[in-house]
Short mmCIF file of C-alpha atoms in Angstrom, two decimals:
data_model
loop_
_atom_site.label_atom_id
_atom_site.label_comp_id
_atom_site.label_asym_id
_atom_site.label_seq_id
_atom_site.Cartn_x
_atom_site.Cartn_y
_atom_site.Cartn_z
CA MET A 841 26.56 36.09 26.13
CA GLN A 842 26.37 39.67 27.40
CA TYR A 843 25.88 41.14 23.93
CA GLU A 844 22.71 39.16 23.17
CA VAL A 845 19.34 40.95 23.35
CA ASP A 846 15.72 39.87 22.89
CA TYR A 847 13.57 41.32 20.15
CA GLU A 848 11.17 42.68 22.77
CA GLN A 849 13.99 44.84 24.14
CA LEU A 850 14.79 46.07 20.65
CA ALA A 851 11.15 46.95 19.95
CA GLN A 852 11.20 49.42 22.84
CA LYS A 853 14.09 51.43 21.42
CA ASP A 854 13.97 54.51 19.20
CA LYS A 855 14.01 53.17 15.65
CA ASP A 856 16.36 55.92 14.50
CA SER A 857 19.01 54.91 17.02
CA PHE A 858 19.87 51.49 15.54
CA ASP A 859 20.09 49.35 12.42
CA ILE A 860 19.05 45.71 12.11
CA VAL A 861 21.43 43.58 10.02
CA ASP A 862 20.42 40.20 8.61
CA ILE A 863 23.60 38.18 8.00
CA ARG A 864 21.91 35.21 6.30
CA ASP A 865 22.36 34.60 2.56
CA GLU A 866 20.48 36.75 0.05
CA ASP A 867 17.91 34.08 -0.79
CA SER A 868 16.98 33.52 2.84
CA PHE A 869 16.65 37.27 3.35
CA GLU A 870 14.47 37.64 0.28
CA TYR A 871 12.28 34.75 1.39
CA GLY A 872 11.52 36.48 4.68
CA HIS A 873 13.13 38.89 7.11
CA ILE A 874 12.49 41.20 10.04
CA MET A 875 10.92 44.44 8.86
CA GLY A 876 13.50 47.19 8.42
CA ALA A 877 16.50 44.87 8.29
CA VAL A 878 19.31 45.26 5.76
CA ASN A 879 21.06 42.23 4.32
CA ILE A 880 24.85 41.84 4.56
CA PRO A 881 25.64 38.08 4.39
CA VAL A 882 27.98 36.62 6.99
CA ASN A 883 30.63 35.70 4.42
CA ILE A 884 31.13 39.32 3.34
CA ILE A 885 30.18 41.47 6.31
CA LEU A 886 33.70 41.80 7.71
CA ASP A 887 34.94 42.89 4.28
CA ASN A 888 32.25 45.58 4.03
CA LEU A 889 32.64 47.48 7.28
CA ASP A 890 32.22 50.76 5.39
CA LYS A 891 28.52 49.84 4.98
CA LEU A 892 28.03 49.78 8.74
CA PRO A 893 27.45 53.00 10.70
CA LYS A 894 29.53 53.57 13.83
CA ASN A 895 27.16 56.20 15.18
CA LYS A 896 24.32 53.67 15.63
CA GLU A 897 23.80 50.46 17.52
CA LEU A 898 23.83 47.38 15.30
CA TYR A 899 21.56 44.42 15.98
CA LEU A 900 22.57 41.34 14.03
CA TYR A 901 20.69 38.12 13.44
CA CYS A 902 21.25 34.88 11.57
CA ARG A 903 18.94 31.87 11.50
CA VAL A 904 19.16 30.87 15.16
CA GLY A 905 21.61 33.39 16.65
CA THR A 906 24.85 31.39 16.58
CA ASP A 907 26.72 33.16 13.76
CA SER A 908 25.34 36.59 14.66
CA ALA A 909 26.74 36.27 18.19
CA LYS A 910 30.21 35.58 16.81
CA ILE A 911 30.05 38.41 14.26
CA ALA A 912 28.73 40.86 16.87
CA GLN A 913 31.78 40.16 19.03
CA GLN A 914 34.14 40.68 16.08
CA LEU A 915 32.44 43.95 15.20
CA ARG A 916 32.75 45.18 18.78
CA ASP A 917 36.47 44.41 18.58
CA ARG A 918 36.55 46.75 15.58
CA GLY A 919 34.86 49.61 17.37
CA PHE A 920 31.19 49.01 16.54
CA VAL A 921 28.38 48.86 19.08
CA ALA A 922 27.00 45.51 17.97
CA TYR A 923 24.57 43.04 19.51
CA SER A 924 23.09 39.68 18.50
CA LEU A 925 19.34 39.07 18.54
CA ASN A 926 18.67 36.13 20.82
CA GLY A 927 17.16 33.17 18.93
CA GLY A 928 17.85 34.73 15.53
CA TYR A 929 15.27 34.90 12.78
CA MET A 930 13.59 31.67 13.88
CA GLY A 931 13.06 33.03 17.38
CA TRP A 932 11.56 36.23 16.01
CA LEU A 933 9.41 34.27 13.54
CA GLN A 934 7.94 32.05 16.25
CA LYS A 935 6.86 35.05 18.28
CA HIS A 936 5.62 36.99 15.25
CA VAL A 937 3.31 34.27 13.96
CA THR A 938 1.96 33.56 17.46
CA ASP A 939 1.10 37.23 17.98
CA ASN A 940 -0.70 37.45 14.62
CA ILE A 941 -3.41 34.81 15.00
CA THR A 942 -6.42 37.07 14.44
CA LEU A 943 -9.56 36.80 12.35
CA ASP A 944 -8.72 40.12 10.70
CA LYS A 945 -5.45 38.66 9.43
CA GLN A 946 -7.24 35.71 7.87
CA LEU A 947 -9.96 37.83 6.28
CA ARG A 948 -7.41 40.26 4.83
CA ALA A 949 -5.47 37.41 3.22
CA GLU A 950 -8.66 35.99 1.71
CA ASP A 951 -9.93 39.36 0.51
CA SER A 952 -6.62 40.08 -1.20
CA LEU A 953 -6.96 36.86 -3.23
CA ARG A 954 -10.43 37.87 -4.39
CA ASN A 955 -9.53 41.46 -5.20
CA LYS A 956 -5.97 42.83 -5.22
CA PHE A 957 -4.36 39.61 -6.49
CA ARG A 958 -7.32 38.14 -8.31
CA ARG A 959 -5.77 38.39 -11.79
CA GLU A 960 -2.30 37.17 -10.77
CA LEU A 961 -3.33 34.36 -8.40
CA LEU A 962 -6.97 33.30 -8.27
CA SER A 963 -7.68 33.66 -12.00
CA LYS A 964 -4.52 31.77 -13.00
CA PHE A 965 -5.28 29.08 -10.43
CA CYS A 966 -8.73 28.59 -11.94
CA LYS A 967 -7.32 28.72 -15.47
CA ALA A 968 -4.88 25.89 -14.73
CA ILE A 969 -7.66 23.80 -13.19
CA LYS A 970 -9.80 24.28 -16.29
CA GLU A 971 -7.08 24.09 -18.95
CA TYR A 972 -5.43 20.94 -17.60
CA LYS A 973 -8.64 19.38 -16.22
CA LEU A 974 -7.18 19.06 -12.73
CA ILE A 975 -10.45 18.65 -10.81
CA SER A 976 -13.37 16.35 -11.59
CA PRO A 977 -16.74 16.07 -9.81
CA GLY A 978 -16.45 13.90 -6.72
CA ASP A 979 -12.70 14.37 -6.24
CA LYS A 980 -11.24 14.40 -2.77
CA ILE A 981 -7.95 16.27 -2.93
CA ALA A 982 -5.15 16.16 -0.38
CA VAL A 983 -3.63 19.64 -0.44
CA CYS A 984 -0.05 18.97 0.60
CA ILE A 985 1.36 21.72 2.81
CA SER A 986 5.08 21.97 3.50
CA GLY A 987 4.78 25.22 5.44
CA GLY A 988 6.31 27.46 2.79
CA LYS A 989 4.71 30.36 0.94
CA ASP A 990 3.67 28.37 -2.14
CA SER A 991 1.80 25.55 -0.41
CA MET A 992 0.13 27.93 2.04
CA CYS A 993 -1.01 30.18 -0.82
CA MET A 994 -2.27 27.09 -2.67
CA ALA A 995 -4.32 26.08 0.38
CA LYS A 996 -6.02 29.47 0.49
CA LEU A 997 -6.69 29.40 -3.27
CA PHE A 998 -8.31 25.99 -2.94
CA GLN A 999 -10.53 27.34 -0.18
CA GLU A 1000 -11.63 30.20 -2.44
CA VAL A 1001 -12.45 27.84 -5.31
CA LYS A 1002 -14.32 25.54 -2.93
CA LYS A 1003 -16.55 28.42 -1.77
CA HIS A 1004 -18.00 28.76 -5.27
CA ASN A 1005 -18.40 24.96 -5.57
CA LYS A 1006 -19.00 24.99 -9.33
CA ILE A 1007 -17.45 21.53 -9.29
CA PRO A 1008 -18.38 19.39 -6.25
CA PHE A 1009 -15.16 18.23 -4.60
CA ASP A 1010 -13.70 17.84 -1.11
CA LEU A 1011 -10.42 18.93 0.44
CA GLU A 1012 -8.04 17.54 3.03
CA PHE A 1013 -5.20 19.86 4.08
CA LEU A 1014 -2.34 17.48 4.74
CA VAL A 1015 0.93 18.23 6.53
CA MET A 1016 3.55 15.51 6.82
CA ASP A 1017 6.04 15.87 9.66
CA PRO A 1018 9.09 13.90 8.51
CA GLY A 1019 11.04 14.91 11.59
CA TYR A 1020 10.73 18.70 11.78
CA SER A 1021 12.38 20.61 14.57
CA LYS A 1022 9.98 21.68 17.31
CA GLU A 1023 10.30 25.33 16.19
CA ASN A 1024 9.54 24.64 12.53
CA ARG A 1025 6.51 22.50 13.32
CA GLU A 1026 5.10 25.16 15.65
CA ILE A 1027 5.50 27.83 12.96
CA ILE A 1028 3.64 25.66 10.42
CA GLU A 1029 0.83 25.09 12.90
CA GLN A 1030 0.61 28.78 13.85
CA ASN A 1031 0.55 29.95 10.21
CA ALA A 1032 -2.25 27.48 9.51
CA LYS A 1033 -4.21 29.06 12.38
CA ILE A 1034 -3.48 32.57 11.11
CA LEU A 1035 -4.84 31.69 7.66
CA GLY A 1036 -7.71 29.51 8.86
CA VAL A 1037 -6.46 26.32 7.21
CA PRO A 1038 -7.62 23.18 9.08
CA ILE A 1039 -4.55 21.00 8.70
CA THR A 1040 -4.17 17.29 9.40
CA ILE A 1041 -0.65 16.39 10.55
CA PHE A 1042 0.89 12.93 10.40
CA GLU A 1043 4.41 11.90 11.35
CA THR A 1044 7.15 9.86 9.66
CA ASN A 1045 10.86 9.24 10.33
CA ILE A 1046 12.05 10.20 6.87
CA PHE A 1047 14.64 12.77 7.98
CA GLU A 1048 16.32 10.21 10.23
CA ASN A 1049 16.26 7.60 7.47
CA VAL A 1050 17.99 9.80 4.88
CA TYR A 1051 20.33 11.74 7.16
CA HIS A 1052 23.26 9.34 6.71
CA ILE A 1053 22.78 8.77 2.99
CA ALA A 1054 25.97 10.10 1.42
CA LYS A 1055 24.71 10.56 -2.13
CA SER A 1056 21.62 12.62 -2.95
CA PRO A 1057 19.87 12.48 0.45
CA CYS A 1058 17.44 15.23 -0.54
CA TYR A 1059 16.46 13.37 -3.70
CA MET A 1060 15.72 10.28 -1.62
CA CYS A 1061 13.91 12.39 0.96
CA ALA A 1062 11.67 13.91 -1.73
CA ARG A 1063 10.77 10.47 -3.13
CA MET A 1064 10.01 9.07 0.31
CA ARG A 1065 7.97 12.10 1.29
CA ARG A 1066 5.86 11.88 -1.85
CA GLY A 1067 5.25 8.18 -1.28
CA SER A 1068 4.17 8.89 2.30
CA LEU A 1069 1.84 11.64 1.12
CA TYR A 1070 0.22 9.33 -1.43
CA SER A 1071 -0.21 6.62 1.19
CA LYS A 1072 -1.75 8.90 3.82
CA ALA A 1073 -3.96 10.66 1.28
CA LYS A 1074 -5.31 7.35 0.03
CA GLN A 1075 -5.91 6.26 3.62
CA LEU A 1076 -8.02 9.42 4.11
CA GLY A 1077 -10.10 8.59 1.05
CA CYS A 1078 -8.42 11.05 -1.33
CA ASN A 1079 -7.84 10.27 -4.99
CA LYS A 1080 -5.50 13.18 -5.70
CA ILE A 1081 -2.64 15.04 -4.05
CA ALA A 1082 -1.94 18.68 -4.92
CA LEU A 1083 1.58 20.13 -4.82
CA GLY A 1084 2.50 23.82 -4.86
CA HIS A 1085 4.92 23.93 -7.80
CA HIS A 1086 4.51 27.12 -9.84
CA TYR A 1087 5.37 28.53 -13.27
CA ASP A 1088 8.93 29.42 -12.29
CA ASP A 1089 9.56 25.87 -11.04
CA VAL A 1090 8.37 24.62 -14.43
CA ILE A 1091 10.65 26.76 -16.61
CA GLU A 1092 13.64 26.15 -14.35
CA THR A 1093 13.03 22.39 -14.58
CA ILE A 1094 12.84 22.55 -18.39
CA LEU A 1095 16.13 24.42 -18.69
CA MET A 1096 17.87 22.26 -16.07
CA GLY A 1097 16.89 19.19 -18.06
CA VAL A 1098 18.51 20.61 -21.19
CA LEU A 1099 21.65 22.02 -19.57
CA TYR A 1100 22.38 19.34 -16.99
CA GLY A 1101 20.34 16.30 -17.99
CA ALA A 1102 20.74 16.32 -21.79
CA GLN A 1103 17.02 15.83 -22.21
CA VAL A 1104 13.90 17.77 -23.09
CA GLN A 1105 11.32 17.30 -20.36
CA THR A 1106 8.97 19.31 -18.20
CA MET A 1107 7.22 19.26 -14.84
CA MET A 1108 3.77 18.01 -15.82
CA PRO A 1109 0.57 19.71 -14.56
CA LYS A 1110 -0.78 16.31 -13.56
CA LEU A 1111 0.44 12.72 -13.35
CA HIS A 1112 -1.02 9.30 -12.62
CA SER A 1113 0.79 7.55 -9.78
CA ASN A 1114 2.73 4.44 -10.81
CA ASN A 1115 2.76 2.97 -7.32
CA PHE A 1116 -0.63 3.97 -5.89
CA GLU A 1117 -3.47 2.76 -8.07
CA GLY A 1118 -6.20 5.30 -8.65
CA MET A 1119 -4.11 8.18 -7.26
CA GLU A 1120 -3.12 11.27 -9.20
CA LEU A 1121 -0.79 14.23 -8.62
CA ILE A 1122 -1.94 17.71 -9.68
CA ARG A 1123 -0.17 21.10 -9.76
CA PRO A 1124 -2.83 23.85 -9.79
CA MET A 1125 -0.22 26.63 -9.26
CA TYR A 1126 1.20 25.73 -12.69
CA LEU A 1127 0.48 29.13 -14.29
CA ILE A 1128 1.22 31.29 -11.25
CA ARG A 1129 4.43 33.33 -11.05
CA GLU A 1130 6.51 33.05 -7.88
CA GLN A 1131 6.88 36.81 -7.62
CA ASP A 1132 3.10 37.19 -7.32
CA VAL A 1133 3.01 34.70 -4.44
CA LYS A 1134 5.71 36.75 -2.73
CA ARG A 1135 3.74 39.95 -3.26
CA TRP A 1136 0.64 38.35 -1.69
CA ARG A 1137 2.75 37.15 1.24
CA ASP A 1138 4.33 40.54 1.85
CA TYR A 1139 1.09 42.49 1.38
CA ASN A 1140 -0.47 40.45 4.18
CA ASP A 1141 2.63 40.54 6.41
CA LEU A 1142 2.88 36.75 6.34
CA HIS A 1143 6.09 34.97 7.27
CA PHE A 1144 6.67 31.35 6.32
CA ILE A 1145 9.54 28.96 6.86
CA GLN A 1146 11.95 28.59 3.97
CA CYS A 1147 13.04 25.03 4.72
CA ALA A 1148 11.36 22.89 7.34
CA CYS A 1149 14.10 20.27 7.33
CA LYS A 1150 15.65 19.88 10.77
CA MET A 1151 19.05 19.83 9.08
CA THR A 1152 18.40 23.32 7.70
CA ASN A 1153 21.62 24.65 9.19
CA THR A 1154 23.53 22.45 6.75
CA CYS A 1155 21.13 22.86 3.84
CA SER A 1156 21.62 25.08 0.84
CA VAL A 1157 18.56 27.17 0.05
CA ASP A 1158 17.49 25.26 -3.05
CA GLY A 1159 18.90 21.78 -2.86
CA GLY A 1160 19.08 21.04 0.83
CA LEU A 1161 22.03 18.82 1.63
CA ASP A 1162 22.44 18.24 -2.11
CA SER A 1163 24.18 21.59 -2.54
CA ASN A 1164 25.18 20.68 -6.09
CA VAL A 1165 21.52 20.39 -7.11
CA GLY A 1166 20.74 23.62 -5.31
CA SER A 1167 23.57 25.53 -6.95
CA LYS A 1168 22.51 24.30 -10.40
CA ARG A 1169 18.92 25.41 -9.86
CA LYS A 1170 20.14 28.75 -8.57
CA LYS A 1171 22.36 29.21 -11.63
CA VAL A 1172 19.44 28.44 -13.92
CA LYS A 1173 17.17 30.82 -12.01
CA ASN A 1174 19.75 33.59 -12.33
CA LEU A 1175 20.33 32.81 -16.01
CA ILE A 1176 16.62 33.05 -16.80
CA ALA A 1177 16.36 36.33 -14.88
CA LYS A 1178 19.32 37.79 -16.78
CA LEU A 1179 18.05 36.70 -20.19
CA SER A 1180 14.57 38.02 -19.38
CA GLN A 1181 16.02 41.49 -18.81
CA GLU A 1182 17.32 41.41 -22.36
CA GLU A 1183 14.30 39.73 -23.95
CA GLN A 1184 10.88 39.76 -22.27
CA GLN A 1185 9.63 36.64 -24.08
CA VAL A 1186 12.36 34.34 -22.77
CA GLU A 1187 10.35 32.93 -19.86
CA SER A 1188 7.19 32.29 -21.87
CA ASN A 1189 9.25 30.82 -24.71
CA ILE A 1190 10.86 28.33 -22.32
CA PHE A 1191 7.44 27.42 -20.94
CA ARG A 1192 5.93 26.96 -24.40
CA SER A 1193 8.94 25.11 -25.83
CA VAL A 1194 7.62 21.77 -24.56
CA GLU A 1195 4.23 22.46 -26.13
CA GLY A 1196 5.66 23.13 -29.58
CA VAL A 1197 7.84 20.03 -30.03
CA ASN A 1198 8.06 18.97 -33.69
CA LEU A 1199 9.07 15.29 -33.73
CA SER A 1200 10.21 15.54 -37.36
CA THR A 1201 13.04 17.79 -36.18
CA ILE A 1202 14.09 15.56 -33.27
CA ILE A 1203 17.09 13.21 -33.58
CA SER A 1204 15.46 10.66 -31.29
CA TYR A 1205 12.80 10.46 -28.62
CA LYS A 1206 11.34 8.02 -26.11
CA ASP A 1207 7.70 7.01 -26.26
CA LYS A 1208 5.58 6.42 -23.15
CA ASP A 1209 6.86 2.83 -22.92
CA GLY A 1210 10.50 3.95 -22.96
CA LYS A 1211 11.18 2.76 -26.50
CA ILE A 1212 13.62 4.98 -28.40
CA HIS A 1213 12.63 6.16 -31.88
CA SER A 1214 15.29 7.59 -34.21
CA PHE A 1215 14.82 9.89 -37.19
CA LEU A 1216 16.73 7.23 -39.15
CA ASP A 1217 13.92 4.71 -38.65
CA ASP A 1218 11.95 6.05 -41.61
CA TYR A 1219 14.45 8.50 -43.09
CA ASP A 1220 14.90 6.66 -46.41
CA ALA A 1221 11.15 6.52 -46.92
CA GLN A 1222 10.80 10.29 -46.62
CA THR A 1223 10.70 12.51 -49.70
CA ASN A 1224 10.30 16.21 -50.38
CA VAL A 1225 11.12 17.21 -46.84
CA GLY A 1226 12.18 20.86 -46.64
CA GLU A 1227 15.61 21.76 -45.34
#
């Protein structure tokens, strides 16, 4: 198409002569975008032409350049000087991470964990390890890396803890390729080089196996991926796998369970595997806020993939192909954010709610064997119980 341009061409232009417009959804933009871009999602851009200057060139991009090419043409029909960035955000991201593999980049990221973000990231990482007893002497931990900001940050935090070696343990940085696109896999590999994380990659066919599942393919994908991670980790001599779930994942899960699952439950800081004897799952990012991970990412000019699934073009940002799950999580995330603006303690109260359960005020509950206990079981034997 004649109105497509490469980012290299754009970089040579006077920055005051053009605007870059990211037409992806707000969550994708917030997760990562080209520096200086403004976000006007594709579904509203044609209804918000007043936000676009006609005295400047407009350079649009979507994920891979398909939608931006169409919108650029429609804007030109309306009198704008609009172009589409060839390859979209993924094309720019591939080039950006390749050009940033330097020792200085790695050292800056590590130094920021020890200093600028020590309280928010490193200290809370160590606190979770100590408070929930996540690491024991002699452990060999498979640090599971998806390629996103959380797992990459977790890998660097583990490296920092390992340097001090107060507890003797070993690490294996494990990346499972369940059928990534060539571009996504390359970005994961390049970011690992940028950050100095020695990853081990193994391949599965999980994406192909779940692609045609009509109901809850992403749920099945997650279960299969975890099983594959356990299996590979055990093969490598590991006794634990570490996942990058953080504080915000925890409180969202608690509230989703109440609102959509009619149950009080939480995302546990560690779990014994039911299917892989001797294996355990740990979540050392348990006390870390997502916003602090984002601040570390942006401070170091790091750009990670949002979703490595090769079906990303049809995925919602949170729930993948299970858009219903994604929309529910998004609603809960927005609800928590809104309530927190009105009352600062909301987030911590949600987090602590599963620590302060009083069984005498619960109608019924399940024990670890799945047996249901009702308050009626011993109600008649109770006396002098306050109202």
